[in-house]
CSV table of N, CA and C in Angstrom, one decimal:
chain,number,residue,atom,x,y,z
A,256,MET,N,70.6,-54.5,-52.4
A,256,MET,CA,69.8,-53.5,-53.6
A,256,MET,C,69.5,-54.2,-55.0
A,257,ASN,N,70.3,-55.4,-56.1
A,257,ASN,CA,70.3,-55.3,-56.8
A,257,ASN,C,68.9,-56.2,-56.9
A,258,GLU,N,68.7,-57.1,-56.1
A,258,GLU,CA,68.4,-58.1,-56.1
A,258,GLU,C,66.9,-58.1,-56.2
A,259,HIS,N,66.7,-56.9,-55.0
A,259,HIS,CA,65.2,-55.8,-55.1
A,259,HIS,C,64.6,-55.3,-56.2
A,260,VAL,N,65.4,-54.4,-56.6
A,260,VAL,CA,65.5,-53.9,-58.2
A,260,VAL,C,64.8,-54.9,-59.4
A,261,SER,N,66.1,-55.5,-59.5
A,261,SER,CA,65.3,-57.2,-60.3
A,261,SER,C,64.1,-57.5,-59.8
A,262,SER,N,63.6,-58.1,-58.5
A,262,SER,CA,62.7,-58.5,-58.8
A,262,SER,C,61.4,-57.6,-58.7
A,263,LEU,N,61.9,-56.0,-58.6
A,263,LEU,CA,60.7,-55.2,-59.0
A,263,LEU,C,60.2,-54.8,-60.3
A,264,TYR,N,61.4,-55.1,-60.8
A,264,TYR,CA,61.2,-54.8,-62.5
A,264,TYR,C,59.8,-56.7,-63.2
A,265,VAL,N,61.0,-57.8,-62.7
A,265,VAL,CA,59.7,-58.7,-62.8
A,265,VAL,C,58.9,-58.8,-63.1
A,266,ARG,N,58.2,-58.3,-61.6
A,266,ARG,CA,56.6,-58.1,-60.6
A,266,ARG,C,56.4,-57.5,-61.9
A,267,ALA,N,56.7,-56.0,-61.8
A,267,ALA,CA,55.9,-55.1,-62.9
A,267,ALA,C,55.5,-55.7,-64.0
A,268,HIS,N,57.2,-56.4,-64.9
A,268,HIS,CA,56.8,-57.0,-66.1
A,268,HIS,C,55.5,-58.1,-66.5
A,269,GLU,N,55.4,-58.8,-65.2
A,269,GLU,CA,54.6,-60.2,-65.1
A,269,GLU,C,52.9,-59.5,-64.9
A,270,LEU,N,53.3,-58.4,-64.4
A,270,LEU,CA,52.1,-57.3,-63.6
A,270,LEU,C,50.8,-57.1,-65.6
A,271,LEU,N,52.7,-55.9,-65.8
A,271,LEU,CA,51.5,-55.5,-67.7
A,271,LEU,C,51.2,-56.6,-68.2
A,272,ASN,N,52.0,-57.7,-68.0
A,272,ASN,CA,51.7,-58.7,-69.5
A,272,ASN,C,50.7,-60.0,-69.4
A,273,LEU,N,49.7,-59.5,-67.4
A,273,LEU,CA,49.2,-60.7,-67.5
A,273,LEU,C,48.2,-60.7,-68.2
A,274,GLY,N,47.8,-62.2,-68.0
A,274,GLY,CA,47.0,-62.5,-69.5
A,274,GLY,C,47.2,-62.7,-71.1
A,275,MET,N,48.4,-62.0,-71.1
A,275,MET,CA,48.6,-61.6,-72.5
A,275,MET,C,48.8,-62.8,-73.6
A,276,ASP,N,49.4,-63.8,-72.5
A,276,ASP,CA,49.7,-65.6,-73.3
A,276,ASP,C,47.9,-66.3,-72.9
A,277,GLY,N,47.3,-66.1,-72.8
A,277,GLY,CA,46.4,-66.3,-73.2
A,277,GLY,C,45.3,-66.8,-72.1
A,278,SER,N,46.0,-66.6,-70.4
A,278,SER,CA,45.7,-67.8,-69.5
A,278,SER,C,44.3,-66.5,-68.7
A,279,PRO,N,43.9,-67.2,-68.2
A,279,PRO,CA,43.0,-66.1,-67.3
A,279,PRO,C,43.4,-65.1,-66.1
A,280,ILE,N,42.8,-64.1,-66.2
A,280,ILE,CA,43.0,-63.8,-65.0
A,280,ILE,C,42.1,-64.0,-64.1
A,281,TYR,N,42.8,-64.1,-62.2
A,281,TYR,CA,41.9,-63.7,-61.7
A,281,TYR,C,42.0,-62.7,-60.5
A,282,SER,N,41.0,-62.2,-59.7
A,282,SER,CA,41.1,-61.0,-59.5
A,282,SER,C,41.6,-61.2,-58.1
A,283,ASP,N,41.9,-61.8,-57.8
A,283,ASP,CA,42.4,-61.6,-56.2
A,283,ASP,C,43.4,-61.4,-56.7
A,284,HIS,N,44.6,-62.2,-57.7
A,284,HIS,CA,45.7,-62.4,-58.0
A,284,HIS,C,46.4,-61.1,-58.6
A,285,PHE,N,45.3,-60.4,-59.4
A,285,PHE,CA,45.5,-59.2,-60.2
A,285,PHE,C,45.8,-58.4,-58.8
A,286,ALA,N,44.6,-58.2,-57.9
A,286,ALA,CA,44.8,-57.1,-56.7
A,286,ALA,C,45.5,-57.1,-56.0
A,287,ARG,N,45.8,-58.5,-55.9
A,287,ARG,CA,47.0,-58.8,-54.8
A,287,ARG,C,48.6,-58.7,-55.2
A,288,LEU,N,48.6,-58.8,-56.4
A,288,LEU,CA,49.8,-58.6,-57.4
A,288,LEU,C,50.5,-57.0,-57.6
A,289,ASN,N,48.8,-56.1,-57.3
A,289,ASN,CA,48.4,-54.8,-58.0
A,289,ASN,C,49.4,-54.3,-56.3
A,290,ARG,N,48.9,-54.3,-55.8
A,290,ARG,CA,48.8,-53.9,-54.3
A,290,ARG,C,50.7,-54.1,-54.0
A,291,GLU,N,51.3,-55.2,-54.5
A,291,GLU,CA,52.4,-55.8,-53.8
A,291,GLU,C,53.4,-54.6,-54.7
A,292,VAL,N,53.3,-55.1,-55.8
A,292,VAL,CA,53.9,-53.9,-56.8
A,292,VAL,C,53.8,-52.3,-56.0
A,293,TYR,N,53.2,-52.3,-56.8
A,293,TYR,CA,52.8,-50.6,-55.6
A,293,TYR,C,53.6,-50.2,-54.7
A,294,GLU,N,53.5,-51.5,-53.3
A,294,GLU,CA,54.3,-51.0,-52.5
A,294,GLU,C,55.7,-51.0,-53.1
A,295,GLN,N,56.6,-52.3,-53.4
A,295,GLN,CA,57.6,-52.6,-53.7
A,295,GLN,C,58.0,-51.2,-53.9
A,296,ALA,N,56.8,-50.8,-55.1
A,296,ALA,CA,58.1,-49.4,-55.9
A,296,ALA,C,57.7,-48.0,-54.9
A,297,LEU,N,57.2,-48.3,-54.0
A,297,LEU,CA,57.3,-47.2,-52.9
A,297,LEU,C,58.4,-47.7,-52.1
A,298,ASP,N,58.8,-48.3,-51.6
A,298,ASP,CA,59.2,-49.1,-51.1
A,298,ASP,C,61.2,-48.5,-51.3
A,299,LEU,N,61.2,-49.4,-52.6
A,299,LEU,CA,62.4,-48.9,-53.2
A,299,LEU,C,62.4,-46.6,-53.7
A,300,TYR,N,61.6,-46.3,-53.6
A,300,TYR,CA,61.6,-45.3,-53.8
A,300,TYR,C,61.9,-44.1,-53.6
A,301,ASN,N,61.4,-45.1,-51.9
A,301,ASN,CA,61.2,-43.6,-50.6
A,301,ASN,C,62.3,-44.6,-50.1
A,302,THR,N,63.4,-45.3,-49.8
A,302,THR,CA,65.0,-45.6,-49.7
A,302,THR,C,66.2,-45.9,-49.9
A,303,LEU,N,65.9,-46.1,-52.0
A,303,LEU,CA,67.2,-46.3,-52.6
A,303,LEU,C,67.3,-45.5,-53.2
A,304,GLU,N,68.6,-44.9,-53.5
A,304,GLU,CA,69.7,-44.4,-54.9
A,304,GLU,C,70.6,-45.0,-55.5
A,305,GLY,N,70.8,-45.3,-56.4
A,305,GLY,CA,71.8,-46.2,-57.0
A,305,GLY,C,73.3,-46.2,-56.9
A,306,ASN,N,74.5,-46.3,-56.3
A,306,ASN,CA,75.6,-46.0,-56.2
A,306,ASN,C,76.1,-46.3,-57.5
A,307,THR,N,76.0,-45.7,-58.9
A,307,THR,CA,76.4,-46.3,-60.1
A,307,THR,C,75.1,-45.7,-60.8
A,308,PRO,N,75.8,-45.0,-61.9
A,308,PRO,CA,74.8,-44.7,-63.2
A,308,PRO,C,73.9,-45.5,-63.8
A,309,GLU,N,74.7,-46.7,-63.8
A,309,GLU,CA,73.6,-48.4,-63.9
A,309,GLU,C,72.6,-48.7,-63.0
A,310,GLU,N,73.0,-48.8,-61.6
A,310,GLU,CA,72.6,-49.2,-60.7
A,310,GLU,C,71.4,-47.7,-59.9
A,311,GLU,N,71.2,-47.2,-60.7
A,311,GLU,CA,70.4,-46.0,-60.2
A,311,GLU,C,69.2,-46.1,-61.4
A,312,ALA,N,70.0,-45.9,-62.8
A,312,ALA,CA,68.9,-46.4,-64.0
A,312,ALA,C,67.9,-47.3,-64.2
A,313,GLU,N,68.8,-48.6,-63.4
A,313,GLU,CA,68.1,-49.8,-63.0
A,313,GLU,C,66.4,-49.5,-62.2
A,314,LEU,N,67.2,-49.3,-61.0
A,314,LEU,CA,66.6,-48.0,-59.9
A,314,LEU,C,64.9,-47.7,-60.4
A,315,CYS,N,65.5,-46.9,-61.1
A,315,CYS,CA,64.1,-45.6,-61.8
A,315,CYS,C,63.8,-46.4,-63.1
A,316,LEU,N,64.5,-47.2,-63.9
A,316,LEU,CA,63.4,-48.1,-64.6
A,316,LEU,C,62.3,-49.0,-63.9
A,317,SER,N,62.9,-49.7,-62.8
A,317,SER,CA,62.0,-50.5,-62.8
A,317,SER,C,60.6,-49.9,-61.7
A,318,ILE,N,61.1,-48.5,-60.5
A,318,ILE,CA,60.0,-47.6,-60.5
A,318,ILE,C,59.0,-47.5,-61.1
A,319,LEU,N,59.9,-46.3,-61.9
A,319,LEU,CA,58.5,-46.0,-63.7
A,319,LEU,C,57.6,-47.6,-64.5
A,320,VAL,N,58.2,-48.8,-64.5
A,320,VAL,CA,57.4,-49.5,-65.3
A,320,VAL,C,57.0,-50.5,-63.2
A,321,ALA,N,56.9,-50.4,-62.1
A,321,ALA,CA,55.8,-50.7,-61.7
A,321,ALA,C,55.3,-49.5,-61.6
A,322,LEU,N,55.4,-48.1,-61.7
A,322,LEU,CA,54.1,-47.2,-61.2
A,322,LEU,C,53.1,-47.2,-62.0
A,323,ASN,N,53.9,-47.4,-63.6
A,323,ASN,CA,53.0,-47.5,-64.5
A,323,ASN,C,52.0,-48.9,-65.2
A,324,ALA,N,52.6,-50.0,-64.3
A,324,ALA,CA,51.9,-50.9,-63.9
A,324,ALA,C,51.1,-51.4,-63.5
A,325,THR,N,50.7,-50.3,-62.4
A,325,THR,CA,49.7,-50.5,-61.1
A,325,THR,C,48.5,-49.7,-61.5
A,326,PHE,N,47.0,-49.8,-60.7
A,326,PHE,CA,45.9,-48.9,-61.2
A,326,PHE,C,45.9,-48.4,-59.4
A,327,TYR,N,47.2,-48.7,-58.5
A,327,TYR,CA,47.0,-47.7,-57.0
A,327,TYR,C,47.6,-46.6,-57.2
A,328,ASP,N,47.1,-45.4,-56.6
A,328,ASP,CA,47.6,-44.2,-56.5
A,328,ASP,C,47.4,-43.5,-55.5
A,329,ASN,N,48.4,-43.0,-54.4
A,329,ASN,CA,48.1,-42.5,-53.1
A,329,ASN,C,47.8,-40.8,-53.4
A,330,GLY,N,48.0,-40.3,-54.5
A,330,GLY,CA,47.6,-39.2,-54.3
A,330,GLY,C,48.6,-38.3,-54.9
A,331,ARG,N,50.1,-39.3,-54.5
A,331,ARG,CA,51.5,-38.7,-55.4
A,331,ARG,C,51.7,-39.2,-56.4
A,332,LYS,N,51.4,-40.2,-56.8
A,332,LYS,CA,51.7,-40.9,-57.6
A,332,LYS,C,52.4,-40.8,-59.1
A,333,GLN,N,51.8,-39.0,-59.6
A,333,GLN,CA,52.3,-38.4,-60.5
A,333,GLN,C,53.5,-37.9,-60.1
A,334,GLN,N,53.6,-37.3,-58.8
A,334,GLN,CA,54.8,-36.8,-58.6
A,334,GLN,C,56.0,-37.6,-58.1
A,335,TYR,N,55.3,-38.7,-58.2
A,335,TYR,CA,57.0,-39.5,-57.8
A,335,TYR,C,57.1,-40.0,-59.6
A,336,ILE,N,56.2,-39.8,-59.9
A,336,ILE,CA,57.0,-40.6,-62.1
A,336,ILE,C,57.7,-39.3,-62.3
A,337,GLN,N,57.4,-37.8,-61.6
A,337,GLN,CA,58.0,-36.6,-62.4
A,337,GLN,C,59.5,-36.4,-61.5
A,338,ARG,N,59.6,-37.2,-60.6
A,338,ARG,CA,60.9,-37.1,-59.9
A,338,ARG,C,62.0,-38.3,-60.2
A,339,LEU,N,60.9,-38.7,-60.5
A,339,LEU,CA,62.0,-40.2,-61.9
A,339,LEU,C,62.2,-39.6,-62.5
A,340,LEU,N,61.6,-39.0,-63.1
A,340,LEU,CA,62.1,-38.8,-64.3
A,340,LEU,C,63.3,-38.1,-64.6
A,341,ASP,N,63.1,-37.0,-63.5
A,341,ASP,CA,64.1,-35.9,-63.6
A,341,ASP,C,65.7,-36.9,-63.1
A,342,ARG,N,65.3,-37.9,-61.8
A,342,ARG,CA,67.1,-38.6,-62.1
A,342,ARG,C,66.9,-39.5,-63.0
A,343,CYS,N,66.1,-40.1,-63.9
A,343,CYS,CA,66.5,-40.6,-65.3
A,343,CYS,C,67.4,-39.8,-66.3
A,344,LEU,N,66.3,-38.1,-65.9
A,344,LEU,CA,67.0,-37.8,-67.3
A,344,LEU,C,68.4,-36.9,-66.0
A,345,ASN,N,69.1,-37.2,-65.4
A,345,ASN,CA,70.0,-36.5,-64.8
A,345,ASN,C,71.5,-38.3,-65.2
A,346,VAL,N,70.8,-39.5,-65.5
A,346,VAL,CA,71.6,-40.3,-64.9
A,346,VAL,C,72.0,-41.2,-66.9
A,347,LEU,N,70.8,-40.5,-67.5
A,347,LEU,CA,71.5,-40.8,-69.0
A,347,LEU,C,72.7,-40.3,-69.6
A,348,ASP,N,73.1,-39.3,-69.6
A,348,ASP,CA,74.0,-39.0,-70.0
A,348,ASP,C,75.0,-39.9,-69.9
A,349,LYS,N,75.0,-40.3,-68.9
A,349,LYS,CA,76.5,-41.0,-67.6
A,349,LYS,C,76.6,-42.5,-68.2
A,350,LEU,N,75.9,-42.7,-68.8
A,350,LEU,CA,75.9,-44.9,-69.0
A,350,LEU,C,75.8,-44.6,-70.5
A,351,PRO,N,76.3,-46.1,-70.6
A,351,PRO,CA,77.3,-46.0,-71.8
A,351,PRO,C,75.8,-47.0,-72.7
A,352,ASP,N,76.2,-46.7,-74.3
A,352,ASP,CA,75.3,-47.2,-75.4
A,352,ASP,C,74.9,-48.1,-74.6
A,353,SER,N,73.9,-49.0,-74.4
A,353,SER,CA,73.3,-50.2,-74.0
A,353,SER,C,71.4,-51.0,-74.0
A,354,LEU,N,71.5,-52.1,-73.5
A,354,LEU,CA,69.8,-52.6,-73.4
A,354,LEU,C,69.1,-52.0,-72.7
A,355,LEU,N,70.0,-51.8,-71.4
A,355,LEU,CA,69.2,-50.5,-69.6
A,355,LEU,C,69.4,-49.3,-70.6
A,356,LYS,N,69.8,-48.6,-71.5
A,356,LYS,CA,69.7,-47.2,-71.8
A,356,LYS,C,68.7,-47.3,-73.0
A,357,VAL,N,68.3,-48.3,-73.6
A,357,VAL,CA,67.7,-48.6,-74.7
A,357,VAL,C,66.4,-48.6,-73.6
A,358,ARG,N,66.3,-49.2,-72.7
A,358,ARG,CA,64.7,-49.6,-71.6
A,358,ARG,C,64.5,-48.4,-71.3
A,359,LEU,N,65.2,-47.4,-70.6
A,359,LEU,CA,64.9,-46.9,-69.5
A,359,LEU,C,64.9,-45.0,-71.0
A,360,LEU,N,65.1,-45.0,-72.0
A,360,LEU,CA,64.7,-43.4,-73.0
A,360,LEU,C,63.8,-44.4,-73.5
A,361,THR,N,63.4,-45.6,-73.7
A,361,THR,CA,61.8,-45.9,-74.2
A,361,THR,C,61.1,-45.7,-73.2
A,362,CYS,N,61.0,-46.1,-71.2
A,362,CYS,CA,60.1,-46.3,-70.4
A,362,CYS,C,60.1,-44.2,-70.4
A,363,CYS,N,61.2,-43.5,-70.6
A,363,CYS,CA,60.8,-41.6,-70.4
A,363,CYS,C,60.0,-41.4,-71.5
A,364,TYR,N,60.9,-42.3,-72.5
A,364,TYR,CA,59.6,-41.6,-73.9
A,364,TYR,C,57.9,-41.9,-73.5
A,365,GLY,N,58.0,-42.8,-73.1
A,365,GLY,CA,56.6,-43.4,-72.9
A,365,GLY,C,55.8,-42.5,-72.2
A,366,GLU,N,56.6,-41.7,-71.4
A,366,GLU,CA,55.9,-40.5,-69.6
A,366,GLU,C,56.0,-39.5,-70.6
A,367,VAL,N,56.4,-38.9,-71.7
A,367,VAL,CA,56.5,-37.7,-72.5
A,367,VAL,C,57.1,-37.2,-73.7
A,368,TYR,N,56.5,-39.1,-74.2
A,368,TYR,CA,56.2,-38.4,-75.9
A,368,TYR,C,57.8,-37.3,-76.9
A,369,GLU,N,58.7,-37.0,-75.9
A,369,GLU,CA,60.1,-36.4,-76.5
A,369,GLU,C,60.7,-37.2,-77.5
A,370,GLU,N,60.6,-36.6,-79.1
A,370,GLU,CA,61.1,-37.6,-79.8
A,370,GLU,C,63.1,-37.4,-79.8
A,371,LYS,N,63.2,-36.5,-79.3
A,371,LYS,CA,65.0,-37.1,-78.9
A,371,LYS,C,65.0,-38.2,-77.9
A,372,LEU,N,64.2,-38.8,-77.3
A,372,LEU,CA,64.6,-39.5,-76.5
A,372,LEU,C,64.3,-41.1,-77.5
A,373,ALA,N,63.1,-41.1,-78.0
A,373,ALA,CA,63.0,-41.8,-78.9
A,373,ALA,C,63.8,-42.0,-80.3
A,374,ALA,N,64.6,-41.1,-80.6
A,374,ALA,CA,65.6,-40.6,-81.9
A,374,ALA,C,66.9,-41.7,-81.0
A,375,GLU,N,66.7,-41.0,-80.0
A,375,GLU,CA,68.2,-42.1,-78.8
A,375,GLU,C,68.2,-43.0,-78.9
A,376,ALA,N,67.4,-43.5,-78.4
A,376,ALA,CA,67.0,-44.7,-78.3
A,376,ALA,C,67.2,-46.0,-79.9
A,377,HIS,N,66.8,-45.8,-81.0
A,377,HIS,CA,66.6,-45.8,-82.3
A,377,HIS,C,68.2,-45.8,-82.5
A,378,SER,N,68.9,-44.6,-82.1
A,378,SER,CA,70.3,-44.7,-82.9
A,378,SER,C,71.4,-45.8,-81.8
A,379,ILE,N,71.0,-46.0,-81.1
A,379,ILE,CA,71.1,-47.1,-80.1
A,379,ILE,C,70.9,-48.5,-81.1
A,380,ILE,N,69.7,-48.7,-81.2
A,380,ILE,CA,69.0,-49.5,-81.9
A,380,ILE,C,69.2,-50.0,-83.0
A,381,ASN,N,70.1,-48.8,-83.4
A,381,ASN,CA,69.9,-49.0,-85.1
A,381,ASN,C,71.9,-49.7,-85.0
A,382,THR,N,73.0,-49.8,-83.6
A,382,THR,CA,73.8,-50.1,-83.9
A,382,THR,C,74.1,-52.0,-83.5
A,383,TRP,N,73.2,-52.4,-83.4
A,383,TRP,CA,72.6,-53.8,-83.0
A,383,TRP,C,72.7,-54.8,-84.1
A,384,ASP,N,73.8,-55.7,-83.6
A,384,ASP,CA,73.3,-56.6,-85.2
A,384,ASP,C,71.9,-57.2,-85.3
A,385,MET,N,70.9,-56.7,-85.9
A,385,MET,CA,70.1,-57.2,-86.4
A,385,MET,C,69.2,-58.8,-86.3
A,386,ALA,N,70.2,-59.5,-87.2
A,386,ALA,CA,70.3,-61.1,-87.3
A,386,ALA,C,70.2,-61.4,-86.3
A,387,SER,N,71.0,-60.6,-84.7
A,387,SER,CA,71.4,-62.1,-83.9
A,387,SER,C,70.8,-61.1,-82.1
A,388,LEU,N,69.5,-60.9,-82.5
A,388,LEU,CA,69.5,-59.9,-81.7
A,388,LEU,C,68.5,-60.8,-80.0
A,389,THR,N,68.6,-60.5,-79.1
A,389,THR,CA,68.3,-61.5,-77.7
A,389,THR,C,66.9,-61.2,-77.4
A,390,PRO,N,66.5,-61.8,-76.9
A,390,PRO,CA,64.3,-61.6,-77.0
A,390,PRO,C,64.6,-60.8,-75.7
A,391,GLU,N,65.6,-60.2,-75.3
A,391,GLU,CA,65.3,-58.3,-74.8
A,391,GLU,C,65.3,-57.9,-75.9
A,392,GLN,N,66.5,-57.2,-76.2
A,392,GLN,CA,66.1,-56.4,-77.7
A,392,GLN,C,65.1,-56.0,-78.7
A,393,LYS,N,64.2,-57.8,-79.0
A,393,LYS,CA,63.4,-57.8,-79.6
A,393,LYS,C,62.3,-57.2,-78.7
A,394,GLU,N,61.9,-57.3,-77.3
A,394,GLU,CA,60.9,-57.0,-77.1
A,394,GLU,C,60.8,-55.3,-76.9
A,395,ILE,N,61.9,-54.5,-76.7
A,395,ILE,CA,62.7,-53.0,-76.3
A,395,ILE,C,61.9,-52.2,-77.5
A,396,ILE,N,62.4,-53.5,-78.5
A,396,ILE,CA,62.5,-52.4,-80.0
A,396,ILE,C,60.8,-53.5,-80.2
A,397,GLY,N,60.3,-54.0,-79.8
A,397,GLY,CA,58.2,-53.7,-80.1
A,397,GLY,C,57.7,-52.9,-79.4
A,398,GLU,N,58.5,-52.5,-78.1
A,398,GLU,CA,57.8,-51.7,-77.0
A,398,GLU,C,58.0,-50.3,-77.9
A,399,LEU,N,58.8,-50.5,-78.2
A,399,LEU,CA,59.4,-48.7,-78.7
A,399,LEU,C,58.5,-48.3,-80.0
A,400,LYS,N,58.4,-49.2,-80.9
A,400,LYS,CA,57.6,-49.5,-82.0
A,400,LYS,C,55.9,-49.2,-81.3
A,401,ASN,N,55.4,-49.5,-80.4
A,401,ASN,CA,54.3,-49.8,-80.0
A,401,ASN,C,54.1,-48.2,-79.4
A,402,MET,N,55.0,-47.9,-78.4
A,402,MET,CA,54.8,-45.8,-78.3
A,402,MET,C,54.9,-45.5,-79.1
A,403,GLU,N,55.6,-45.0,-80.2
A,403,GLU,CA,56.1,-44.6,-81.6
A,403,GLU,C,54.7,-44.2,-82.2
A,404,GLU,N,53.5,-46.0,-82.2
A,404,GLU,CA,52.4,-45.9,-83.1
A,404,GLU,C,51.5,-45.5,-82.1
A,405,ASN,N,51.3,-45.5,-81.3
A,405,ASN,CA,50.3,-45.7,-80.2
A,405,ASN,C,50.6,-44.5,-79.5
A,406,GLN,N,49.9,-43.4,-79.4
A,406,GLN,CA,51.3,-42.3,-78.9
A,406,GLN,C,50.8,-42.0,-77.6
A,407,TYR,N,49.0,-42.1,-77.9
A,407,TYR,CA,48.4,-41.8,-76.5
A,407,TYR,C,47.3,-42.7,-76.3
A,408,PRO,N,47.5,-43.5,-75.4
A,408,PRO,CA,46.9,-44.5,-74.8
A,408,PRO,C,45.0,-44.1,-75.4
A,409,PHE,N,44.8,-43.1,-74.6
A,409,PHE,CA,43.7,-42.8,-74.5
A,409,PHE,C,43.0,-41.8,-75.2
A,410,GLU,N,42.8,-41.4,-76.3
A,410,GLU,CA,42.1,-40.0,-76.9
A,410,GLU,C,40.7,-39.5,-76.7
A,411,ILE,N,40.0,-38.0,-77.2
A,411,ILE,CA,38.5,-37.9,-77.2
A,411,ILE,C,38.7,-38.0,-78.5
A,412,ILE,N,36.8,-37.9,-78.6
A,412,ILE,CA,36.3,-38.7,-79.5
A,412,ILE,C,34.9,-37.9,-79.6
A,413,GLU,N,34.5,-37.2,-80.5
A,413,GLU,CA,33.4,-36.7,-81.1
A,413,GLU,C,32.6,-37.7,-81.3
A,414,ALA,N,31.2,-37.9,-80.6
A,414,ALA,CA,30.3,-38.6,-81.2
A,414,ALA,C,29.2,-38.2,-81.8
A,415,HIS,N,28.0,-38.9,-82.8
A,415,HIS,CA,27.4,-38.1,-83.1
A,415,HIS,C,26.4,-37.5,-82.0
A,416,PRO,N,26.2,-36.0,-82.5
A,416,PRO,CA,25.1,-35.3,-81.7
A,416,PRO,C,23.7,-36.0,-81.4
A,417,THR,N,23.0,-36.3,-81.9
A,417,THR,CA,22.1,-37.2,-81.9
A,417,THR,C,21.7,-38.2,-81.0
A,418,ASN,N,23.2,-38.6,-80.9
A,418,ASN,CA,23.3,-40.2,-80.1
A,418,ASN,C,25.1,-40.4,-79.9
A,419,PRO,N,24.7,-39.7,-79.0
A,419,PRO,CA,26.3,-39.6,-78.3
A,419,PRO,C,27.0,-41.2,-78.6
A,420,VAL,N,26.2,-42.0,-77.7
A,420,VAL,CA,26.8,-43.2,-77.8
A,420,VAL,C,25.9,-44.2,-78.5
A,421,GLU,N,25.9,-45.3,-78.9
A,421,GLU,CA,24.9,-46.1,-79.1
A,421,GLU,C,24.5,-46.8,-78.1
A,422,GLY,N,23.4,-47.1,-77.9
A,422,GLY,CA,22.3,-47.9,-76.3
A,422,GLY,C,22.6,-46.7,-75.3
A,423,CYS,N,23.2,-45.6,-75.2
A,423,CYS,CA,23.1,-45.1,-74.4
A,423,CYS,C,22.9,-44.0,-74.3
A,424,ALA,N,22.0,-43.3,-73.7
A,424,ALA,CA,20.9,-42.4,-74.4
A,424,ALA,C,21.1,-41.4,-73.5
A,425,ASP,N,21.5,-41.4,-72.5
A,425,ASP,CA,22.1,-40.3,-72.4
A,425,ASP,C,23.6,-40.6,-71.6
A,426,ALA,N,24.0,-40.8,-72.4
A,426,ALA,CA,25.9,-40.9,-72.4
A,426,ALA,C,26.0,-39.5,-73.1
A,427,ASN,N,27.5,-39.1,-72.2
A,427,ASN,CA,28.2,-37.9,-72.6
A,427,ASN,C,28.3,-37.8,-73.9
A,428,PRO,N,28.7,-37.0,-75.3
A,428,PRO,CA,29.0,-36.5,-76.3
A,428,PRO,C,30.5,-36.6,-76.1
A,429,LYS,N,30.7,-36.5,-75.2
A,429,LYS,CA,33.1,-36.4,-74.8
A,429,LYS,C,33.0,-37.6,-74.1
A,430,THR,N,34.3,-38.5,-74.8
A,430,THR,CA,34.0,-40.2,-74.1
A,430,THR,C,35.7,-39.9,-74.6
A,431,MET,N,36.1,-40.8,-73.2
A,431,MET,CA,37.2,-41.1,-73.2
A,431,MET,C,37.2,-42.6,-73.4
A,432,LEU,N,38.0,-43.1,-74.6
A,432,LEU,CA,38.2,-44.2,-75.3
A,432,LEU,C,39.4,-45.0,-76.0
A,433,PRO,N,39.9,-46.4,-75.4
A,433,PRO,CA,41.4,-46.4,-76.3
A,433,PRO,C,40.8,-46.2,-77.2
A,434,ASN,N,42.0,-45.8,-77.7
A,434,ASN,CA,42.3,-46.4,-80.0
A,434,ASN,C,41.9,-47.3,-80.4
A,435,ASP,N,42.0,-48.6,-79.0
A,435,ASP,CA,41.9,-50.2,-80.8
A,435,ASP,C,40.7,-50.3,-80.5
A,436,THR,N,39.8,-49.4,-79.4
A,436,THR,CA,38.2,-49.8,-79.8
A,436,THR,C,37.2,-48.7,-80.4
């Protein structure tokens, strides 16, 4: 099981970071990776539960990351995510303070933006030696900070009533735009 879960986490992470290093993104590779990650996530979701709290946490984390990384949806994706969040909440109290727990808290926080999840992640992070952080610890600290600073990746904005969107005369005045545009 661990091999499949680790493989999913690595591939989902690859998908989330595709092109971030400046390399080109090829549509065929992107689409294939999306499909493979989504199918692997559903396979694990439908067949496995962890035997220990750590295995269950790794499994839920990998599937949540994978579902968030993919654009595919069979119409039940949000139901899967909700069930995974329920599983996560059942296992969080059983986990010792660790990088895995911070990752799971951060992932859950990114779904529901419940402040107590972020606070618990910070309380664990505050016990780490900041002078000797691992790359994985640095990465999760950055992810948590990014989520806290950008809680909603999309927001509704009001455009000017006479010119809703410059260059688009027939555009809807309420438009979903990413925060960074």
